[in-house]
Coordinates of C-alpha atoms in Angstrom, one line a residue:
Chain T
Q1 CA -16.8 -6.9 14.4
A2 CA -14.2 -4.2 14.4
Q3 CA -14.4 -1.8 11.5
L4 CA -12.9 1.5 10.3
V5 CA -14.8 3.8 7.9
Q6 CA -12.9 6.7 6.3
S7 CA -14.2 9.9 4.8
G8 CA -14.7 10.3 1.0
A9 CA -12.3 11.3 -1.8
E10 CA -11.0 14.8 -1.9
V11 CA -9.6 17.1 -4.6
K12 CA -7.3 19.9 -3.4
K13 CA -5.2 22.6 -4.9
P14 CA -1.4 22.7 -4.3
G15 CA -0.6 24.3 -1.0
A16 CA -4.0 23.5 0.5
S17 CA -4.6 21.2 3.5
V18 CA -6.8 18.1 3.8
R19 CA -8.3 16.4 6.8
V20 CA -9.2 12.7 6.5
S21 CA -11.4 11.1 9.1
C22 CA -11.5 7.5 10.3
K23 CA -14.5 6.4 12.4
S24 CA -14.2 3.2 14.4
F25 CA -16.9 0.7 15.2
G26 CA -17.0 -2.6 17.2
F27 CA -14.1 -2.1 19.6
T28 CA -13.1 0.0 22.6
F29 CA -11.6 3.0 20.9
T30 CA -9.3 4.1 23.7
E31 CA -7.5 0.7 24.1
Y32 CA -5.7 0.9 20.8
Y33 CA -3.4 2.8 18.5
I34 CA -4.4 4.0 15.0
H35 CA -1.7 4.1 12.4
W36 CA -1.9 6.0 9.1
T37 CA -0.2 4.9 5.9
Q38 CA -0.1 6.3 2.4
Q39 CA 0.0 4.6 -1.0
A40 CA 0.8 6.4 -4.2
P41 CA -0.7 5.1 -7.5
G42 CA 1.1 1.8 -8.4
Q43 CA 3.4 2.1 -5.4
G44 CA 3.9 0.4 -2.1
L45 CA 2.6 1.2 1.4
E46 CA 4.4 3.9 3.4
W47 CA 4.0 4.2 7.2
M48 CA 3.2 7.8 8.3
G49 CA 2.8 7.5 12.0
W50 CA 0.5 6.6 14.9
I51 CA -1.7 8.1 17.5
N52 CA -2.5 6.6 20.9
L53 CA -6.3 6.8 21.1
Y54 CA -6.3 7.1 24.9
S55 CA -3.7 9.8 25.5
G56 CA -3.6 11.4 22.1
Y57 CA 0.2 11.1 22.0
T58 CA 1.6 10.9 18.4
N59 CA 4.7 9.7 16.6
Y60 CA 5.4 10.6 13.0
A61 CA 7.8 9.1 10.5
Q62 CA 10.6 11.5 10.0
K63 CA 9.6 12.2 6.4
F64 CA 6.2 13.6 7.5
Q65 CA 7.2 15.5 10.6
G66 CA 6.1 19.1 10.4
R67 CA 3.6 18.5 7.7
V68 CA 1.1 16.1 9.2
T69 CA -1.0 16.1 12.3
M70 CA -2.9 13.2 13.8
T71 CA -5.6 13.8 16.3
R72 CA -8.6 12.0 17.7
D73 CA -12.0 12.7 19.2
A74 CA -12.7 9.9 21.6
S75 CA -16.3 11.2 22.2
I76 CA -17.2 10.1 18.6
N77 CA -14.6 7.3 18.2
T78 CA -12.9 9.1 15.3
A79 CA -9.3 9.7 14.4
Y80 CA -8.1 12.3 12.0
L81 CA -5.1 12.9 9.7
E82 CA -4.4 16.4 8.5
V83 CA -1.8 17.0 5.8
N84 CA -0.6 20.5 5.1
G85 CA 1.1 22.2 2.2
L86 CA -0.2 19.6 -0.3
R87 CA 2.0 18.9 -3.4
S88 CA 1.3 16.9 -6.5
D89 CA 3.1 13.9 -4.9
D90 CA 0.6 13.9 -2.1
S91 CA -1.9 12.5 -4.7
V92 CA -2.2 9.2 -2.8
V93 CA -4.6 6.9 -1.0
Y94 CA -4.5 7.4 2.8
Y95 CA -5.4 4.4 4.9
C96 CA -6.0 4.3 8.6
V97 CA -5.5 1.0 10.4
R98 CA -5.9 -0.2 13.9
G99 CA -2.7 -1.2 15.6
G100 CA -2.4 -3.2 18.8
R101 CA -2.6 -2.3 22.5
D102 CA 1.2 -2.2 22.4
V103 CA 2.8 0.4 20.1
R104 CA 5.3 -2.3 18.9
Q105 CA 2.5 -4.5 17.5
T106 CA 2.2 -4.6 13.8
S107 CA -0.9 -6.8 13.7
F108 CA -2.6 -4.1 11.7
D109 CA -6.3 -5.0 11.4
P110 CA -8.9 -3.8 10.4
W111 CA -8.0 -1.3 7.7
G112 CA -10.1 1.6 6.6
Q113 CA -11.3 1.5 3.0
G114 CA -8.9 4.2 2.0
T115 CA -9.3 7.8 1.0
L116 CA -8.1 9.1 -2.3
V117 CA -6.7 12.6 -2.2
T118 CA -5.9 14.2 -5.6
V119 CA -3.8 17.4 -5.7
S120 CA -4.3 19.3 -8.8
S121 CA -4.3 22.9 -9.9
Chain W
Q1 CA 15.4 4.2 8.5
S2 CA 15.2 2.4 5.2
A3 CA 12.3 0.3 4.1
L4 CA 12.6 -3.5 4.4
T5 CA 13.8 -5.3 1.2
Q6 CA 11.5 -7.6 -0.7
P7 CA 11.8 -9.1 -4.2
R8 CA 9.8 -7.1 -6.7
S9 CA 8.1 -10.1 -8.1
V10 CA 7.7 -13.9 -7.7
S11 CA 5.7 -16.4 -9.6
G12 CA 4.4 -19.9 -9.4
S13 CA 2.0 -22.3 -11.0
P14 CA -1.2 -23.4 -9.3
G15 CA -0.5 -26.0 -6.6
Q16 CA 3.1 -25.0 -6.2
S17 CA 4.7 -23.2 -3.3
V18 CA 6.4 -19.8 -3.3
T19 CA 8.4 -18.0 -0.6
I20 CA 8.7 -14.2 -0.3
S21 CA 11.6 -12.9 1.6
C22 CA 11.8 -9.7 3.6
T23 CA 15.2 -8.5 4.7
G24 CA 15.8 -5.9 7.5
T25 CA 18.5 -5.3 10.0
S26 CA 19.5 -6.3 13.5
G27 CA 17.6 -3.2 14.7
D28 CA 14.2 -4.2 13.3
I29 CA 13.4 -7.7 12.1
G30 CA 16.4 -9.1 13.9
A31 CA 15.5 -7.5 17.2
Y32 CA 11.7 -8.0 17.4
N33 CA 9.1 -10.6 16.7
F34 CA 6.7 -8.0 15.6
V35 CA 6.7 -8.9 11.9
S36 CA 3.5 -9.0 9.9
W37 CA 2.5 -9.8 6.3
F38 CA -0.3 -8.2 4.3
Q39 CA -2.0 -9.2 1.1
Q40 CA -3.4 -6.5 -1.2
H41 CA -5.5 -7.1 -4.3
P42 CA -5.8 -4.3 -6.9
D43 CA -7.9 -1.3 -5.6
K44 CA -8.5 -3.0 -2.3
A45 CA -7.3 -2.2 1.2
P46 CA -4.5 -4.5 2.5
K47 CA -5.5 -7.6 4.6
L48 CA -3.5 -9.0 7.5
I49 CA -2.5 -12.6 6.8
V50 CA 0.4 -13.2 9.3
S51 CA 1.3 -11.4 12.5
D52 CA 4.0 -11.8 15.2
V53 CA 6.1 -13.7 12.6
T54 CA 4.0 -16.9 12.5
R55 CA 0.5 -16.2 13.7
R56 CA -2.4 -16.5 11.3
P57 CA -5.6 -14.5 12.0
S58 CA -8.8 -16.3 12.1
G59 CA -10.0 -17.1 8.6
V60 CA -6.6 -17.1 6.9
P61 CA -5.9 -20.5 5.3
D62 CA -3.0 -22.5 6.7
R63 CA -1.5 -22.4 3.2
F64 CA 0.0 -19.1 4.4
S65 CA 2.9 -19.4 6.9
G66 CA 5.5 -17.1 8.2
S67 CA 8.9 -17.6 9.6
K68 CA 12.0 -15.6 10.6
S69 CA 15.8 -16.3 10.6
G70 CA 18.1 -13.6 11.8
N71 CA 17.3 -10.3 10.0
T72 CA 15.1 -12.0 7.3
A73 CA 11.4 -12.9 7.6
S74 CA 9.7 -15.1 5.0
L75 CA 6.2 -15.8 3.9
T76 CA 5.5 -19.1 2.3
I77 CA 2.3 -19.8 0.3
S78 CA 1.7 -23.4 -0.5
G79 CA -0.9 -24.9 -2.8
L80 CA -1.0 -21.7 -4.9
Q81 CA -4.4 -20.7 -6.1
A82 CA -5.5 -18.1 -8.7
D83 CA -6.9 -15.8 -6.0
D84 CA -3.4 -15.6 -4.3
E85 CA -2.3 -13.4 -7.2
A86 CA -1.8 -10.1 -5.3
D87 CA 0.8 -7.8 -3.9
Y88 CA 2.3 -8.8 -0.6
Y89 CA 3.9 -6.5 2.0
C90 CA 6.0 -7.3 5.0
C91 CA 6.0 -5.0 8.0
S92 CA 8.2 -4.8 11.2
Y93 CA 8.5 -2.7 14.3
G94 CA 11.6 -0.7 13.7
G95 CA 12.4 0.5 17.3
N96 CA 12.0 4.0 18.6
S97 CA 8.3 3.7 18.1
N98 CA 8.6 3.5 14.3
V99 CA 7.3 1.0 11.8
L100 CA 8.8 -0.2 8.6
F101 CA 7.1 -1.6 5.5
G102 CA 8.7 -3.6 2.7
G103 CA 8.5 -2.3 -0.8
G104 CA 6.0 -5.0 -1.8
T105 CA 6.2 -8.2 -3.9
K106 CA 3.9 -8.9 -6.8
L107 CA 2.9 -12.6 -6.9
T108 CA 1.9 -13.9 -10.3
V109 CA 0.1 -17.2 -10.5
L110 CA 1.0 -18.7 -13.9

C-alpha cells in the first residue's frame, strides 16, 4: 500500500530556512510526481508546486517562486521541500502528496501526515 | 491564477443530500476533466474522494458522486451521515503545469 511519511514538526526563527522530508513506501518512486501544499491554521489548502521524481524537474506556483525549492533523492525514495526566508505567515502545515504519472492528474493520493512549521522569534 | 470558488458552508440533516459547487473558468475546470474532491476532518490530512470528475477511489462509498457542467464541478453527498461533517476541497488542473484548489466548504450535519 502506497504511503508517504513526513518529517516531524519544526520551530524556526524569522529569516531562517526549513527543509521538510517526505519518504515514500509501497510504489515505484520514479513513476510519479510529488506535489506540495500548505495549509495555514483554520485556512484552506494552497498548492505550492510539484517535482517529477524521475527527472527532478520542478514547477512552482508563482507565489512561491524564488523562495521554495523542491528536490528528491531517488536512492532513498524521499522528496524534500525547502522554504527560505521564513516569515510568521509561514507558520503552516506542509503536506506532500503523490500525484499521477501525468502532471495534469489531480488524483492526489496518498497524502503525507503533514508537518507543522512554526515561525517565531 | 485565482483559486476555484466554493461556498464557504453548506448544511443538511442526516439522510438528506447536499451538493457543493466549485466554479472555475474555461481555462481550468472547463478545459480539463482533471477535477478532484478531497475530504478533510479536523487535524487530519485530506482524503481523495473523487478524481477525474466522477471517479471514486476504492473504499469511498457511492453516496459521494461528482459531476461537471461547463466551468463548474459539483460534489453531491447523498444519505448524509454524521461522519460526513468535514471540510471539502475541489481541485483542478489549471493549465501550464499548474494546479488550483478551491477555498474549501465546511459541511455541517444538523
